[in-house]
Amino acid sequence: MTLLSRKISDKRVLKLIRRYLTSGVMIGGIASKREEGTPQGSPLSPLLSNIILDELDKELEKRGHCFVRYADDCSIYVKSRKAAERVKESLTKYIETNLLLRINVEKTRISLPHESTLLGFSFYREKQGYQIRIAPKSLRRLKEKLRLMTSRRTPQGLRQRVEALRAVIPGWVNYFRIAQAKRHMQEMDEWIRTRLRMCVWKQWKRIRTKIRELLNLSVNHEKAVQWGSTSLGYCRVAHSPILLSTLTNNYFTQHGYVSFTSVYLRN
């Protein structure tokens, strides 16, 4: 409130914010007094957070540190471990003494750039210096989500799956566009298309249906019968020449699939 009063002269606004912060909370139908913090999910919370941590930004700038802060997640970059230990100790003291905030000790650590993550990004080193990459954890999290969306156990048609993927892929790629990630995008596309082939193969289900669909995709009769009656598993068939040459990249594009690579390379 002291920081706010330095910028806001209207006492009615200050009074409204104070009342908002000191209002009680309802737990199990019982009103409880609020001792600290702001209501969880409040639109005022990130605003007040940035106002308080603006003091930290100014302190870091005054000390000449390179840093990145998003809300209460902050990374500070120095040249050596010894410097990092010194900065960590002095800033912990500043934050707890001057800003009256508590440091999350479990999440605060000293590490090399390639060992750390920030907002889903990580770093790797080349001759010209550090480059941005997508953190492995972010890739794993995306794969877990897409694995559910492309599970052949889910009774969905190809069109429905593609529409669901289209709701996820462009936004995710655009967020990570600043990273060096062309190889990851290509690998993700290859993995997704394999899973889609498995879904299509299961959707065809009966031997008669498989043979008919293969014939519709211009496979000769002999090959269509051979592969339509195969006992190989879904994964083996998805990697087979017969599906790779029929359920092609263009096939999925025609059905509405928007690839990771095409979005990533788009100007």
CSV table of C-alpha atoms in Angstrom, one decimal, residues 22-23 29 31 52 68 73-74 108 118 140 146 170 176 197 200 214 223 227 229 234 239 248 252:
chain,number,residue,atom,x,y,z
A,22,THR,CA,-8.3,-7.2,3.9
A,23,SER,CA,-11.7,-8.8,3.0
A,29,GLY,CA,-19.6,-21.5,4.7
A,31,ALA,CA,-16.1,-16.4,7.0
A,52,ILE,CA,6.0,-4.9,-5.6
A,68,VAL,CA,14.5,-12.1,-16.8
A,73,ASP,CA,9.7,-16.3,-11.6
A,74,CYS,CA,13.1,-14.7,-12.0
A,108,THR,CA,15.8,-21.3,-5.8
A,118,LEU,CA,12.4,-20.5,-17.7
A,140,ARG,CA,7.2,-34.3,-22.5
A,146,LEU,CA,-1.1,-35.4,-27.7
A,170,PRO,CA,-0.5,-23.5,-33.8
A,176,PHE,CA,8.1,-21.6,-28.7
A,197,ARG,CA,-2.0,-44.0,-39.2
A,200,VAL,CA,-7.0,-44.9,-39.2
A,214,LEU,CA,-6.4,-49.5,-49.8
A,223,LYS,CA,-1.0,-55.7,-52.2
A,227,TRP,CA,-1.9,-56.0,-46.3
A,229,SER,CA,-5.3,-59.4,-44.1
A,234,TYR,CA,-0.8,-51.4,-35.4
A,239,HIS,CA,5.6,-47.9,-40.3
A,248,THR,CA,1.1,-39.7,-46.7
A,252,PHE,CA,-3.3,-35.7,-43.6
